[in-house]
Short mmCIF file of C-alpha atoms in Angstrom, two decimals:
data_model
loop_
_atom_site.label_atom_id
_atom_site.label_comp_id
_atom_site.label_asym_id
_atom_site.label_seq_id
_atom_site.Cartn_x
_atom_site.Cartn_y
_atom_site.Cartn_z
CA MET A 1 -62.50 -2.64 20.01
CA MET A 2 -60.07 -5.51 20.51
CA ARG A 3 -61.58 -8.74 21.85
CA PRO A 4 -59.89 -11.32 24.06
CA GLY A 5 -57.84 -13.60 21.85
CA ASP A 6 -57.15 -10.93 19.25
CA GLY A 7 -53.57 -9.83 18.71
CA PRO A 8 -50.40 -11.87 18.31
CA ALA A 9 -50.87 -15.59 17.66
CA GLN A 10 -50.08 -18.08 20.41
CA GLY A 11 -46.70 -19.02 18.97
CA GLU A 12 -45.61 -15.39 18.98
CA THR A 13 -46.25 -15.00 22.68
CA ASP A 14 -44.19 -17.95 23.96
CA GLY A 15 -41.39 -17.14 26.37
CA PRO A 16 -37.92 -16.18 25.21
CA GLY A 17 -36.02 -18.96 23.52
CA GLU A 18 -32.29 -19.51 23.37
CA ASP A 19 -31.92 -16.99 20.56
CA SER A 20 -34.39 -14.44 21.91
CA PRO A 21 -32.99 -10.94 22.42
CA PHE A 22 -34.88 -10.96 25.73
CA ARG A 23 -33.25 -14.15 27.02
CA SER A 24 -31.61 -12.29 29.92
CA LEU A 25 -34.91 -10.73 31.01
CA THR A 26 -36.60 -12.38 33.99
CA PHE A 27 -39.49 -11.26 36.16
CA HIS A 28 -38.25 -9.87 39.49
CA HIS A 29 -41.20 -8.38 41.39
CA PHE A 30 -44.28 -6.21 41.14
CA ALA A 31 -44.78 -3.07 43.19
CA VAL A 32 -47.96 -2.01 44.94
CA ALA A 33 -48.51 1.65 45.77
CA THR A 34 -50.31 2.02 49.07
CA ASP A 35 -51.41 4.79 51.39
CA ASP A 36 -51.52 2.42 54.36
CA ALA A 37 -48.38 0.31 54.64
CA LYS A 38 -49.63 -1.34 57.84
CA LEU A 39 -52.78 -2.67 56.19
CA SER A 40 -50.88 -3.78 53.10
CA SER A 41 -48.28 -5.54 55.28
CA GLU A 42 -51.03 -7.35 57.17
CA TYR A 43 -52.46 -8.59 53.88
CA LEU A 44 -49.09 -9.88 52.68
CA ALA A 45 -48.24 -11.45 56.04
CA ALA A 46 -51.59 -13.25 56.07
CA LEU A 47 -50.67 -14.79 52.70
CA GLY A 48 -47.40 -16.07 54.10
CA TYR A 49 -45.10 -13.34 52.83
CA ARG A 50 -42.09 -12.35 54.96
CA ARG A 51 -40.75 -8.84 55.26
CA GLY A 52 -37.46 -8.10 53.45
CA ALA A 53 -35.22 -5.09 52.96
CA ASN A 54 -36.55 -1.55 53.14
CA ALA A 55 -35.28 1.87 52.12
CA TYR A 56 -36.25 5.48 51.61
CA ASP A 57 -36.03 6.76 48.02
CA PRO A 58 -35.36 10.52 48.13
CA LEU A 59 -35.86 10.92 44.39
CA GLN A 60 -39.50 9.85 44.56
CA ASN A 61 -39.93 10.77 48.24
CA VAL A 62 -41.29 7.30 48.96
CA ASN A 63 -40.63 4.40 51.30
CA LEU A 64 -39.89 1.01 49.76
CA GLU A 65 -40.16 -2.44 51.32
CA MET A 66 -39.68 -5.86 49.73
CA TRP A 67 -41.80 -8.85 50.70
CA HIS A 68 -40.86 -12.44 49.83
CA HIS A 69 -42.79 -15.68 49.54
CA ALA A 70 -41.64 -19.24 48.92
CA GLY A 71 -44.16 -19.85 46.17
CA MET A 72 -45.27 -16.46 44.85
CA PRO A 73 -43.62 -13.46 43.18
CA ASP A 74 -41.88 -10.87 45.35
CA VAL A 75 -43.89 -7.76 46.14
CA GLU A 76 -42.50 -4.28 46.74
CA LEU A 77 -44.65 -1.98 48.83
CA VAL A 78 -44.30 1.70 47.91
CA TRP A 79 -45.81 4.40 50.08
CA PRO A 80 -45.39 8.17 50.18
CA SER A 81 -43.14 9.83 52.69
CA GLY A 82 -44.69 13.25 52.13
CA THR A 83 -47.67 14.84 50.50
CA SER A 84 -46.34 15.30 46.96
CA GLY A 85 -44.90 13.13 44.22
CA PRO A 86 -46.08 10.75 41.52
CA VAL A 87 -47.08 8.04 43.98
CA ASN A 88 -49.32 10.47 45.87
CA THR A 89 -50.93 11.46 42.58
CA MET A 90 -51.48 7.84 41.61
CA LEU A 91 -53.02 7.01 44.98
CA LYS A 92 -55.36 9.99 44.73
CA LYS A 93 -56.44 9.05 41.21
CA LYS A 94 -56.51 5.28 41.34
CA GLY A 95 -56.23 4.21 44.96
CA VAL A 96 -54.11 1.29 46.17
CA GLY A 97 -52.92 -0.96 43.36
CA ILE A 98 -50.11 -2.25 41.19
CA TYR A 99 -47.63 0.54 40.50
CA HIS A 100 -45.05 -1.18 38.31
CA VAL A 101 -43.57 -4.51 37.33
CA CYS A 102 -39.83 -5.12 37.50
CA TYR A 103 -37.66 -7.30 35.28
CA GLU A 104 -34.05 -8.21 36.01
CA VAL A 105 -31.72 -7.91 33.00
CA ASP A 106 -28.04 -8.36 32.22
CA ASP A 107 -27.69 -4.99 30.52
CA LEU A 108 -30.14 -2.08 30.75
CA ALA A 109 -29.03 -0.25 27.60
CA GLU A 110 -29.05 -3.42 25.50
CA THR A 111 -32.54 -4.32 26.72
CA VAL A 112 -33.83 -0.84 25.91
CA GLU A 113 -32.43 -1.12 22.38
CA THR A 114 -34.14 -4.50 22.02
CA PHE A 115 -37.46 -2.96 23.05
CA ARG A 116 -36.92 -0.24 20.44
CA ALA A 117 -36.10 -2.84 17.80
CA LYS A 118 -39.47 -4.46 18.57
CA ASP A 119 -41.17 -1.13 17.70
CA LEU A 120 -42.63 -0.79 21.18
CA ASN A 121 -43.58 2.74 22.15
CA PHE A 122 -42.22 3.74 25.53
CA LEU A 123 -40.84 6.69 27.42
CA GLU A 124 -37.89 6.84 29.80
CA VAL A 125 -39.33 8.09 33.10
CA VAL A 126 -36.33 7.65 35.42
CA GLU A 127 -32.82 7.51 33.97
CA PRO A 128 -30.52 4.64 35.02
CA ARG A 129 -29.26 5.21 38.55
CA PRO A 130 -28.18 3.15 41.57
CA ALA A 131 -31.15 1.41 43.23
CA VAL A 132 -31.43 2.28 46.92
CA LEU A 133 -33.27 -0.97 47.69
CA PHE A 134 -31.01 -3.29 45.70
CA GLY A 135 -27.49 -2.50 46.85
CA GLY A 136 -26.82 0.18 44.26
CA ARG A 137 -27.50 -2.02 41.24
CA PRO A 138 -28.51 0.01 38.17
CA VAL A 139 -32.22 0.66 37.81
CA ALA A 140 -34.39 2.66 35.40
CA PHE A 141 -38.10 3.16 34.78
CA TYR A 142 -40.03 3.26 31.50
CA LEU A 143 -43.68 3.89 30.69
CA PHE A 144 -44.89 1.49 27.99
CA GLU A 145 -47.87 2.23 25.80
CA GLY A 146 -50.44 -0.49 26.33
CA PHE A 147 -48.89 -1.79 29.53
CA GLY A 148 -47.77 0.78 32.10
CA LEU A 149 -44.72 1.44 34.24
CA VAL A 150 -41.82 -1.01 33.94
CA GLU A 151 -38.69 -1.12 36.09
CA LEU A 152 -35.50 -2.63 34.66
CA LEU A 153 -33.01 -3.80 37.28
CA GLY A 154 -29.46 -4.67 36.25
CA ARG A 155 -27.91 -7.83 37.64
CA ALA A 156 -24.64 -6.09 38.45
CA MET B 1 -51.66 19.88 10.19
CA SER B 2 -49.10 22.22 11.78
CA GLN B 3 -46.91 21.19 14.72
CA GLN B 4 -49.01 23.33 17.06
CA GLU B 5 -52.30 21.87 15.79
CA LYS B 6 -50.94 18.36 16.18
CA LEU B 7 -49.71 19.10 19.70
CA GLN B 8 -53.01 20.72 20.61
CA GLN B 9 -54.90 17.63 19.48
CA ILE B 10 -52.67 15.45 21.67
CA PHE B 11 -53.37 17.69 24.67
CA ARG B 12 -57.10 17.53 23.98
CA ASP B 13 -57.01 13.73 23.74
CA VAL B 14 -54.81 13.11 26.79
CA PHE B 15 -56.68 15.51 29.04
CA ASP B 16 -60.04 14.69 27.47
CA ASP B 17 -60.81 18.36 27.00
CA PRO B 18 -61.70 19.55 23.46
CA SER B 19 -61.67 23.17 24.58
CA ILE B 20 -57.91 23.33 25.20
CA GLU B 21 -56.25 26.09 23.17
CA LEU B 22 -52.48 25.84 23.51
CA GLU B 23 -50.36 28.90 24.21
CA PRO B 24 -46.55 28.80 24.60
CA SER B 25 -46.83 30.23 28.11
CA MET B 26 -49.25 27.54 29.32
CA THR B 27 -48.11 25.46 32.28
CA ALA B 28 -49.50 22.55 34.29
CA ASP B 29 -51.27 25.15 36.45
CA ASP B 30 -53.49 26.04 33.49
CA ILE B 31 -54.86 22.53 32.93
CA ALA B 32 -56.51 20.91 35.93
CA GLU B 33 -55.67 17.33 34.96
CA TRP B 34 -52.01 18.06 34.12
CA ASP B 35 -50.15 16.37 36.98
CA SER B 36 -46.98 14.28 37.19
CA LEU B 37 -48.84 11.14 36.18
CA SER B 38 -50.60 12.60 33.15
CA HIS B 39 -47.40 14.44 32.15
CA VAL B 40 -45.55 11.20 31.39
CA ARG B 41 -48.59 9.91 29.51
CA LEU B 42 -48.66 13.15 27.52
CA MET B 43 -44.96 12.85 26.70
CA LEU B 44 -45.40 9.24 25.60
CA GLU B 45 -48.11 10.36 23.16
CA VAL B 46 -46.01 13.28 21.94
CA SER B 47 -43.04 10.97 21.42
CA LYS B 48 -45.12 8.63 19.30
CA ALA B 49 -46.93 11.31 17.30
CA PHE B 50 -43.79 13.28 16.41
CA GLY B 51 -41.42 10.32 16.12
CA VAL B 52 -38.94 11.67 18.67
CA ARG B 53 -37.34 10.28 21.83
CA PHE B 54 -37.10 12.09 25.13
CA SER B 55 -34.80 11.42 28.06
CA ALA B 56 -36.17 11.39 31.58
CA SER B 57 -34.35 14.64 32.35
CA GLU B 58 -35.93 16.33 29.33
CA VAL B 59 -39.36 15.07 30.38
CA SER B 60 -38.95 16.44 33.89
CA SER B 61 -37.32 19.76 32.97
CA LEU B 62 -40.08 21.17 30.77
CA THR B 63 -41.71 24.22 32.31
CA ASN B 64 -44.34 25.20 29.74
CA VAL B 65 -45.84 24.40 26.34
CA GLY B 66 -43.31 26.67 24.60
CA ASP B 67 -40.45 24.55 26.02
CA LEU B 68 -42.12 21.42 24.70
CA GLU B 69 -42.65 22.92 21.23
CA ALA B 70 -39.00 24.00 21.12
CA LEU B 71 -37.81 20.57 22.23
CA ILE B 72 -39.88 18.82 19.56
CA ALA B 73 -38.54 21.20 16.91
CA ALA B 74 -34.94 20.74 18.12
CA LYS B 75 -35.32 16.99 17.73
CA GLY B 76 -36.73 17.36 14.22
CA GLY B 77 -40.18 16.13 15.19
CA ALA B 78 -42.59 15.91 12.29
#
């Protein structure tokens, strides 16, 4: 079993440099799947978060709501609108918790090719499509081995 | 190891059930733990084991094990 500290050396885990193929990739938000949006909102508000845009995503049959904070990463609350769908399944199996992390990128296809070039094993879960919560910007989801669900959000 | 044996081993590992015996007609209704969440995990393992890529529409359009076997074969999975 791998121990803490095993794996890539420190120098290999530094952030993207000028010549890094991931130089356009920046952290955007993490999403929390919840079965009680009111309770989750109360938690975020208590920490000083303010409520942002919200939307209904018919593809996943979920409600989405962004929360912003002056000094902490944005949080997207995701909660089911019905009784079926992947978020319902996750909530039943794992309870409330982090659902995905989102990175903003210049170009989705180019970023995906860069991930492939790094020999990372991942699966496209949702094909690129307009994001209902982000003004129709392109968005896609990928499941990464060893990490979990990742959202890529195009800048334009 | 044949394609079916390899696929069967992946199913047994993902669903943590060594008694699974794959049949082409098997669907998610035949395996208790086979839900939307475990399906993407299964497909990630299949992708890695057979060296093939799947699109999201292919992942979501599969209806049974036979469909999956045919898709792997069509993509030249080994």
